[in-house]
N, CA, C and O atoms as a MOPAC input file, in Angstrom:
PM7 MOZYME 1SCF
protein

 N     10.65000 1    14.04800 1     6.70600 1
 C     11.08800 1    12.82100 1     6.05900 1
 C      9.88600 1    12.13300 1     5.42300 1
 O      8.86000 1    11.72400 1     5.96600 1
 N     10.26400 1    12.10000 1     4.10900 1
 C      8.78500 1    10.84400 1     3.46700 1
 C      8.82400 1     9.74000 1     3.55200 1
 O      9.86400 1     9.18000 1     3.20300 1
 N      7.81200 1     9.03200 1     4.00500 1
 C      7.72100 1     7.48600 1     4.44900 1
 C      6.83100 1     6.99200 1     2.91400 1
 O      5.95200 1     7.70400 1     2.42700 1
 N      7.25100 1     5.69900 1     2.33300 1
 C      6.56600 1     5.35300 1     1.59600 1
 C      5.05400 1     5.29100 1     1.44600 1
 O      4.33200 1     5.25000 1     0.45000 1
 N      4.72400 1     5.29700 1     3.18100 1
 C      3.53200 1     4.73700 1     3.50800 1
 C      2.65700 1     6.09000 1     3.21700 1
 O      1.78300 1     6.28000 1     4.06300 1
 N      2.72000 1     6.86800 1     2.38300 1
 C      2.59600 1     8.25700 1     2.69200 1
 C      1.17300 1     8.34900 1     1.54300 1
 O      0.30800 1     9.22100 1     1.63000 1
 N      1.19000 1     7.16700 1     0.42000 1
 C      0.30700 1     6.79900 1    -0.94600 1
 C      0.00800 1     5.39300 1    -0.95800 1
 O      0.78500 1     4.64600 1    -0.36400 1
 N     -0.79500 1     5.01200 1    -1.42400 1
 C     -0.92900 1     3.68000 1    -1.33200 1
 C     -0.07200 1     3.45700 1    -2.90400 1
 O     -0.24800 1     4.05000 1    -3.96900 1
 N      0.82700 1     2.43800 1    -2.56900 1
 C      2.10500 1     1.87900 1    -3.76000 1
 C      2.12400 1     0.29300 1    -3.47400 1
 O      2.32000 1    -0.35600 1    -2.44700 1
 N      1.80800 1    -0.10300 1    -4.95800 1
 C      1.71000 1    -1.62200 1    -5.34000 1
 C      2.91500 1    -1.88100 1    -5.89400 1
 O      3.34100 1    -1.18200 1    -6.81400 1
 N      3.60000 1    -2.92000 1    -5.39300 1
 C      5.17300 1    -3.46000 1    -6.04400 1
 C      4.58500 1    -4.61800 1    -6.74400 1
 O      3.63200 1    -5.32500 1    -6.41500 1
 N      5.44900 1    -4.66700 1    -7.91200 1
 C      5.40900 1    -6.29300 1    -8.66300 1
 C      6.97600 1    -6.24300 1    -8.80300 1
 O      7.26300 1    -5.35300 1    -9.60300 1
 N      8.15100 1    -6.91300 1    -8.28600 1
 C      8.73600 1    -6.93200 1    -8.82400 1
 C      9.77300 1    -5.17900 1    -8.65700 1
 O      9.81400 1    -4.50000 1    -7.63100 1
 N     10.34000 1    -4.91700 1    -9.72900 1
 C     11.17400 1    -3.50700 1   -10.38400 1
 C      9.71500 1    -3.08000 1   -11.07600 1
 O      9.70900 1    -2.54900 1   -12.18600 1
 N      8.70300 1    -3.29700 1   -10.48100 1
 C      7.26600 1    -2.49100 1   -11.58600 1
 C      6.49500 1    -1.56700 1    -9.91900 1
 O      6.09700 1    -2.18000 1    -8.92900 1
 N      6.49000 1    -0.37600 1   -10.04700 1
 C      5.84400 1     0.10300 1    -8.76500 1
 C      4.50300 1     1.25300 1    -9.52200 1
 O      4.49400 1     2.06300 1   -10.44900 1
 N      3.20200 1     0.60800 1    -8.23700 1
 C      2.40700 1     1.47600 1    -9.30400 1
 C      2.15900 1     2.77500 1    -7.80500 1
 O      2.41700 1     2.55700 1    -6.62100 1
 N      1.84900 1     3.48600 1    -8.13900 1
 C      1.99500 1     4.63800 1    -6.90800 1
 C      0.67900 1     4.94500 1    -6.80300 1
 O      0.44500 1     4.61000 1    -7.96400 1
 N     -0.46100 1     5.32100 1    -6.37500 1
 C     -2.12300 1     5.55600 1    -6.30700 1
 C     -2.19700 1     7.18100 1    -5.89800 1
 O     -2.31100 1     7.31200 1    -4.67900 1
 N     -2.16000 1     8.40400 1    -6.60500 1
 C     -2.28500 1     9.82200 1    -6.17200 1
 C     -3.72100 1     9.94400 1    -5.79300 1
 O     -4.70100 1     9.39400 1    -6.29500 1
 N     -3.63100 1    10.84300 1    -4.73000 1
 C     -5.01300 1    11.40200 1    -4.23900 1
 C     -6.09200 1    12.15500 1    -5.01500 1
 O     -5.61100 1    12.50000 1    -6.09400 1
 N     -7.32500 1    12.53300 1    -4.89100 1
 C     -8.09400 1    13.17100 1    -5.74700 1
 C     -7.89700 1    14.28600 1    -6.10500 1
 O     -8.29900 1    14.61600 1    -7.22100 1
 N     -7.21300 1    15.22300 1    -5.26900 1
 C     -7.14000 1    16.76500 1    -5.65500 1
 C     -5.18700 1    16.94400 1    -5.12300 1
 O     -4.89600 1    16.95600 1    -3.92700 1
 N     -4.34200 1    17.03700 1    -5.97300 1
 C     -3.04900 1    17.51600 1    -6.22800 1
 C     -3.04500 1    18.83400 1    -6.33300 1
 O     -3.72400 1    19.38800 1    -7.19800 1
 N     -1.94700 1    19.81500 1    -5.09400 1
 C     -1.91600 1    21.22000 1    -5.63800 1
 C     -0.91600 1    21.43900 1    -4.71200 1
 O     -0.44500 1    20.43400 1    -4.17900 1
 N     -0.43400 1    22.64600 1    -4.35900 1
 C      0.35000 1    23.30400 1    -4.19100 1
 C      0.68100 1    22.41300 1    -2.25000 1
 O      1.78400 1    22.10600 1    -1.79900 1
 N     -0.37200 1    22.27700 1    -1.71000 1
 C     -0.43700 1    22.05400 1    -0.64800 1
 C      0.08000 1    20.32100 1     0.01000 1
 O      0.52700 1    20.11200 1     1.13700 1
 N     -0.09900 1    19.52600 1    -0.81900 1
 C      0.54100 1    18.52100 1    -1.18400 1
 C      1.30900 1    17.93300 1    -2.19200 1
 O      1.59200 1    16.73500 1    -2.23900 1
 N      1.51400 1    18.45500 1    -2.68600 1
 C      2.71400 1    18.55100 1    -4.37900 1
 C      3.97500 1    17.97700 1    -3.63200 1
 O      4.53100 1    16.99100 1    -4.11600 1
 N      4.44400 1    18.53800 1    -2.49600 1
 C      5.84900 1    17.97400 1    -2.67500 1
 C      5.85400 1    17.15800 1    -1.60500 1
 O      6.96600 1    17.22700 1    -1.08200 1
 N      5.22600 1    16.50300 1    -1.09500 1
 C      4.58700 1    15.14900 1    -0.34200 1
 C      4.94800 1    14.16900 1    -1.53500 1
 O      5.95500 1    13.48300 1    -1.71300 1
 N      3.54400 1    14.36100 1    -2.46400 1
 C      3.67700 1    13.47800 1    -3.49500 1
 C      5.40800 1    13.27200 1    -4.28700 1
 O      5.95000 1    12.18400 1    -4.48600 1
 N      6.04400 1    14.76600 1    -4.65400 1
 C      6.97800 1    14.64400 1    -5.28300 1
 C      8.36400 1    13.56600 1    -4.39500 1
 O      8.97800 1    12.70200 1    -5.02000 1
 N      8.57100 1    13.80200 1    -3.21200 1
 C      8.78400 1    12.96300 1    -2.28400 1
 C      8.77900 1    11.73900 1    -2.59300 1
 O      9.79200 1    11.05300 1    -2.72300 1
 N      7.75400 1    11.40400 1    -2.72100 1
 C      7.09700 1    10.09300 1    -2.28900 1
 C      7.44600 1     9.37400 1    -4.00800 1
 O      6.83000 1     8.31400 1    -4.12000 1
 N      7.84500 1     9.54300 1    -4.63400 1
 C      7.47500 1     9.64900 1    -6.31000 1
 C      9.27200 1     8.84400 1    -6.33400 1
 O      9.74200 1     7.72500 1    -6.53900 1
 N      9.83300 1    10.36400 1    -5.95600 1
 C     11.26000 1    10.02700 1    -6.05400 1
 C     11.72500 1     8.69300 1    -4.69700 1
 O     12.47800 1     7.77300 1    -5.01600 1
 N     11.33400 1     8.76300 1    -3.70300 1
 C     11.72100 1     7.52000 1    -2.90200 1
 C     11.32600 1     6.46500 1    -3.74600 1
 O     12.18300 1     5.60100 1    -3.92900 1
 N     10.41800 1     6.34700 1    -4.21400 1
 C      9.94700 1     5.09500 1    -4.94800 1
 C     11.04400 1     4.82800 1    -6.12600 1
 O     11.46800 1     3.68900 1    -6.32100 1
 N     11.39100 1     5.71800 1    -6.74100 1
 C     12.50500 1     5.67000 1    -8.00400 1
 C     13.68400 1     5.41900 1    -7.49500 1
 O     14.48000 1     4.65000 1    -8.03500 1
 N     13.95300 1     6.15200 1    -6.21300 1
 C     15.86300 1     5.24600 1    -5.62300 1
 C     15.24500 1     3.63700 1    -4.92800 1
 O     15.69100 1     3.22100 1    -3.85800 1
 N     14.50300 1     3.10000 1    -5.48400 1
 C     14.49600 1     1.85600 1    -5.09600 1
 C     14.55200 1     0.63700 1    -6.01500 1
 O     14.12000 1    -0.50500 1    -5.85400 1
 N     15.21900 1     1.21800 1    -7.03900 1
 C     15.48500 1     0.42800 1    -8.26200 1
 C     14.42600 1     0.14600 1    -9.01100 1
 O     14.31900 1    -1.06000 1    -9.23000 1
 N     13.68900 1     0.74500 1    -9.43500 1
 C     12.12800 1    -0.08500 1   -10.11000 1
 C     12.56700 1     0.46600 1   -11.41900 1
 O     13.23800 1     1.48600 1   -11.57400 1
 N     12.05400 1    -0.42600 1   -12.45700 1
 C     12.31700 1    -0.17200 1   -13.56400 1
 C     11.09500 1     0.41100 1   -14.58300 1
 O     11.21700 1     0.97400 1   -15.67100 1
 N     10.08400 1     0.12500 1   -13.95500 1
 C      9.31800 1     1.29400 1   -14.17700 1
 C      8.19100 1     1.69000 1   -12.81400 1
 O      7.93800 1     1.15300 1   -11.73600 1
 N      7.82300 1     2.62200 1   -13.36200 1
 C      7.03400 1     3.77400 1   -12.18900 1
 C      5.37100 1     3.78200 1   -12.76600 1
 O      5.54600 1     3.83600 1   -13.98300 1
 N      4.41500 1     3.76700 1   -12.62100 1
 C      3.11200 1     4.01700 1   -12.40800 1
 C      2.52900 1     4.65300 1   -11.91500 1
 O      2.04400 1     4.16900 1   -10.89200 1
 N      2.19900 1     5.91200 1   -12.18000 1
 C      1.67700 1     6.84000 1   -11.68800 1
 C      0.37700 1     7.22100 1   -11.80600 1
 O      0.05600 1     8.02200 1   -12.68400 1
 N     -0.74000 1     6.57800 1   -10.74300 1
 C     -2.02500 1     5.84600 1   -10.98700 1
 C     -2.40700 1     7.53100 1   -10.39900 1
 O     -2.04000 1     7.99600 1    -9.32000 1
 N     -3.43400 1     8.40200 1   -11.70400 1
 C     -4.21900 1     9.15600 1   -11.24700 1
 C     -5.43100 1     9.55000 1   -11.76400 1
 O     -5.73600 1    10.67600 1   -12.15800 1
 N     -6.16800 1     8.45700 1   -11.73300 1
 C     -7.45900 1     7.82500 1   -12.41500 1
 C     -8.37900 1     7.84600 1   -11.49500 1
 O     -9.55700 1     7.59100 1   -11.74400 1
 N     -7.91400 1     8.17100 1   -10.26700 1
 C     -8.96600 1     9.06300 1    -9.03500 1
 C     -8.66300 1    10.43500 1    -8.71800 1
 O     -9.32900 1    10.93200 1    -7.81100 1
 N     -7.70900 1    11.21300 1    -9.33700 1
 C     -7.57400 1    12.26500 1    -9.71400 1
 C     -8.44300 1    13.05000 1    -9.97400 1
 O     -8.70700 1    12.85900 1   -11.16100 1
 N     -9.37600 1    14.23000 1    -9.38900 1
 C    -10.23200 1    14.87800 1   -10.20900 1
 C     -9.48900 1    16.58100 1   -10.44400 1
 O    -10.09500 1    17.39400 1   -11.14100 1
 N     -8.58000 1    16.83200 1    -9.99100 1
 C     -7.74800 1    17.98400 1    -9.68600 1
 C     -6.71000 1    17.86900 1    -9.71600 1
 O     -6.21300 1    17.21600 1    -8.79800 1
 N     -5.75900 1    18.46300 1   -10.83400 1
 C     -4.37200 1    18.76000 1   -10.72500 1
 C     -4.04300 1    20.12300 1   -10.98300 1
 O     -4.51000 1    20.77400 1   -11.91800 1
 N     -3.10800 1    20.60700 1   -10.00800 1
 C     -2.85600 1    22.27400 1    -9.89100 1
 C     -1.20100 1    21.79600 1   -11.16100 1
 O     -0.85400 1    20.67600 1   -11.53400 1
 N     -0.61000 1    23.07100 1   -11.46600 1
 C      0.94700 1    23.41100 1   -11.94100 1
 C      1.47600 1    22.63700 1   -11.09300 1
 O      2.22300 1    21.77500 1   -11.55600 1
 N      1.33900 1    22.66600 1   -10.09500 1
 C      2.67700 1    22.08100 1    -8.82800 1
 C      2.49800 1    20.34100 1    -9.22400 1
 O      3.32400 1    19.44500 1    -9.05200 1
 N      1.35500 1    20.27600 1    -9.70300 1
 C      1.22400 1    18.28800 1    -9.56400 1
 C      1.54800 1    18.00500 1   -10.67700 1
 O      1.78600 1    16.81100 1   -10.85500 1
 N      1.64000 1    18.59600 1   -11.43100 1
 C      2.09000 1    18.38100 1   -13.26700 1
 C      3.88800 1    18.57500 1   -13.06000 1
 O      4.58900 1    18.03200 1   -13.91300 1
 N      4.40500 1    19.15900 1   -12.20500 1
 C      5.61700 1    19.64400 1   -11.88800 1
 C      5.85900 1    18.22400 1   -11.06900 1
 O      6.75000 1    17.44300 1   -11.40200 1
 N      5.36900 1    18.09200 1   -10.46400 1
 C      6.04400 1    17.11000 1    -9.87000 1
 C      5.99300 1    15.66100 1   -10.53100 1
 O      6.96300 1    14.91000 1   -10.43800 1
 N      5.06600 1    15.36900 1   -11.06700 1
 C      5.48300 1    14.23200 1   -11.82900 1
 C      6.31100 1    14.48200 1   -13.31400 1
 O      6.78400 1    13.62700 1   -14.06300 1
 N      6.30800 1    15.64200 1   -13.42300 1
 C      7.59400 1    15.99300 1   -14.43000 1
 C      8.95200 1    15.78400 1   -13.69800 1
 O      9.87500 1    15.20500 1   -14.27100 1
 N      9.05900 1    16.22000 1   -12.52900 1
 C     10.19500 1    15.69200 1   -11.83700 1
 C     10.93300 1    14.15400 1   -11.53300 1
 O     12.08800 1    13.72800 1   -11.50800 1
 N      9.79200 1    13.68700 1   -11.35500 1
 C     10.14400 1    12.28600 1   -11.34000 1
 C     10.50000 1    11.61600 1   -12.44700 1
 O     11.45900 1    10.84400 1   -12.49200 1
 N      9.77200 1    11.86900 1   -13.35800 1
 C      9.89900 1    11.69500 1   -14.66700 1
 C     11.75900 1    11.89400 1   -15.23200 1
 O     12.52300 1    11.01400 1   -15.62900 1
 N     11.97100 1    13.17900 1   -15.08000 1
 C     13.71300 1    13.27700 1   -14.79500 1
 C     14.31500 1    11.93900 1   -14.36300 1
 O     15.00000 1    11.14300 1   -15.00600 1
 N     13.80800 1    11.90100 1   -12.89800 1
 C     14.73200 1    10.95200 1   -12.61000 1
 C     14.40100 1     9.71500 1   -12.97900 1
 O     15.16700 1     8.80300 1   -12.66900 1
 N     13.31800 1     9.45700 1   -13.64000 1
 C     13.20200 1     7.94900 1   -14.05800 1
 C     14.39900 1     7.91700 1   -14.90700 1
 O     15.33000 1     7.11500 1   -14.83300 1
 N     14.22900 1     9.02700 1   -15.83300 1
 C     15.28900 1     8.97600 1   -17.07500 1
 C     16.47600 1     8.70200 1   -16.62300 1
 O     17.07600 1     7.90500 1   -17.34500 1
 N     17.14100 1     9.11400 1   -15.55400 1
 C     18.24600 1     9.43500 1   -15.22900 1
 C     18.78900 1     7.96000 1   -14.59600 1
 O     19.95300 1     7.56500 1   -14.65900 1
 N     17.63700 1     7.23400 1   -13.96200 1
 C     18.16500 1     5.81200 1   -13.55100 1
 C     17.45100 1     4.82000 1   -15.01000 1
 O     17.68200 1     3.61500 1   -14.91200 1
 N     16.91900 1     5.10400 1   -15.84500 1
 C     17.19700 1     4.21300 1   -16.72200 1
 C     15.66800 1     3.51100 1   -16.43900 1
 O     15.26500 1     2.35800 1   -16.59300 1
 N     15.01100 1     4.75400 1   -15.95300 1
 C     13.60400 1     3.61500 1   -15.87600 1
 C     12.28100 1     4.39300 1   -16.50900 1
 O     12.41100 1     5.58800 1   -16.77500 1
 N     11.07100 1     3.76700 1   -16.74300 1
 C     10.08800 1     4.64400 1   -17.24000 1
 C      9.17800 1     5.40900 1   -15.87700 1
 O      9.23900 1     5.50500 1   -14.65100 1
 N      8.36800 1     5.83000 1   -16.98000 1
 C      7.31400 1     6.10800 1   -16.14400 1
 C      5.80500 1     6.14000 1   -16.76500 1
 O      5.88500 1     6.06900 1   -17.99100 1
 N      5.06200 1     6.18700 1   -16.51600 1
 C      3.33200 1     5.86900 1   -16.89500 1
 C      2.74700 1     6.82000 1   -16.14600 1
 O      2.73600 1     6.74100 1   -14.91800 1
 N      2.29700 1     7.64100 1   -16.69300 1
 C      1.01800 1     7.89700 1   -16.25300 1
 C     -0.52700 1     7.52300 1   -16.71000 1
 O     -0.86600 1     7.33600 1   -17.87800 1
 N     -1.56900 1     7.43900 1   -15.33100 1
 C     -3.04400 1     6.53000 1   -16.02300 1
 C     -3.48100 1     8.01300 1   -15.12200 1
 O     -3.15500 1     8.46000 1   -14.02300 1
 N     -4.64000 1     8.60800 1   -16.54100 1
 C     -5.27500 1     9.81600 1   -15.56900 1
 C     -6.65600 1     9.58100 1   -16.42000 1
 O     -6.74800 1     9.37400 1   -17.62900 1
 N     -7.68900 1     9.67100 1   -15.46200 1
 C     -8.68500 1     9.55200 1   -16.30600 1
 C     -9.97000 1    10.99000 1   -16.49600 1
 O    -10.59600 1    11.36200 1   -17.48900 1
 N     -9.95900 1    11.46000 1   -15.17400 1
 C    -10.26700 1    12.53500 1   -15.90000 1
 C     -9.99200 1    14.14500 1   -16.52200 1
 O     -9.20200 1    15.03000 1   -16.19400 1
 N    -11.14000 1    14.03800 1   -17.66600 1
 C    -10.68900 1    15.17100 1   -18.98800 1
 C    -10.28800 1    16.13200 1   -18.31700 1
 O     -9.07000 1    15.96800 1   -18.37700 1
 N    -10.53700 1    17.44800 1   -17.43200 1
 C     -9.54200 1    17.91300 1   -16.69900 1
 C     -7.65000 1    17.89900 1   -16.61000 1
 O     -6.63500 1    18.42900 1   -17.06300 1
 N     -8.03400 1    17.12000 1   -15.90000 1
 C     -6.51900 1    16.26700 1   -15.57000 1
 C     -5.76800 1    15.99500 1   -16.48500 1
 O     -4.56300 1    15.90400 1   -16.25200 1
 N     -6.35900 1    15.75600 1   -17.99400 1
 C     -6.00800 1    15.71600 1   -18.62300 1
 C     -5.19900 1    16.56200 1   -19.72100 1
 O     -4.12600 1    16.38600 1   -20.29700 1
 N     -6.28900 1    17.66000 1   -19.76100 1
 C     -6.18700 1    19.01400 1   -20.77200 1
 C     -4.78300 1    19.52300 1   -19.78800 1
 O     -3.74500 1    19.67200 1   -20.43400 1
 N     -4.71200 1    19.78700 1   -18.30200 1
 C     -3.57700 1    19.98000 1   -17.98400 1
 C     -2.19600 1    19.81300 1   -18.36600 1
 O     -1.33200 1    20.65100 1   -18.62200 1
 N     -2.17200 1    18.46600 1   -18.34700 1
 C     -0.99400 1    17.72100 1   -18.66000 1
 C     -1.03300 1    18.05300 1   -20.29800 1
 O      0.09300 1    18.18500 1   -20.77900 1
 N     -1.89600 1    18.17500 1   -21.02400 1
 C     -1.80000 1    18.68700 1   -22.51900 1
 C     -1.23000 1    19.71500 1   -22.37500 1
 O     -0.11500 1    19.74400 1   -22.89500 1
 N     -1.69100 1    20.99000 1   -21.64100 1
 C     -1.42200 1    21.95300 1   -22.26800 1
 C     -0.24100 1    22.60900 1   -21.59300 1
 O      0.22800 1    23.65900 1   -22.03300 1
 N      0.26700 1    21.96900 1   -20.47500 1
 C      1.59300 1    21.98600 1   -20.08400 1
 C      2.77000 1    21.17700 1   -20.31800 1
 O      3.80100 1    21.08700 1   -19.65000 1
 N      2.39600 1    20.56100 1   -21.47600 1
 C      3.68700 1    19.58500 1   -22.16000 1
 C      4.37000 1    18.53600 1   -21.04100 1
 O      5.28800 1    17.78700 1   -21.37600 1

């Protein structure tokens, strides 16, 4: 069972910002993905997906915030991602 308490997550309001760990991969991917989607059945109207301490993202962590991403759509809410490093970045480029 995922407990919110599982990431550090800032509420304002329907605005939730979520804080991912430094290295995302196969081994915690669906912790995070978990934790992503509990945050989205809680009505927020948008999602924040803070990974600007990110220095590592595997397929599985790009997958999973593609997942959430679904369901933002699906309840009518956004999502953000903040990634800061180039790495992390070229990922999410070159996996659409």
């Amino acid at each position: 069972m995922t407990s919110l308490e599982d990431f550090p997550i800032q509420w304002a309001g329907p605005l939730a910002v979520v804080t991912l760990p430094g290295e995302i991969d196969i081994s915690n991917a669906d912790q995070i993905r978990d934790t992503l989607l509990a945050v989205l059945n809680r009505d927020v109207t948008m999602l924040v997906v803070d990974m600007t301490g990110t220095t590592f993202c595997g397929c599985a962590g790009v997958s999973t915030v593609a997942r959430a991403h679904q369901r933002a759509t699906a309840n009518r809410a956004l999502v953000r991602v903040a990634i800061r490093a180039p790495v992390v970045r070229r990922v999410f480029a070159i996996t659409g």
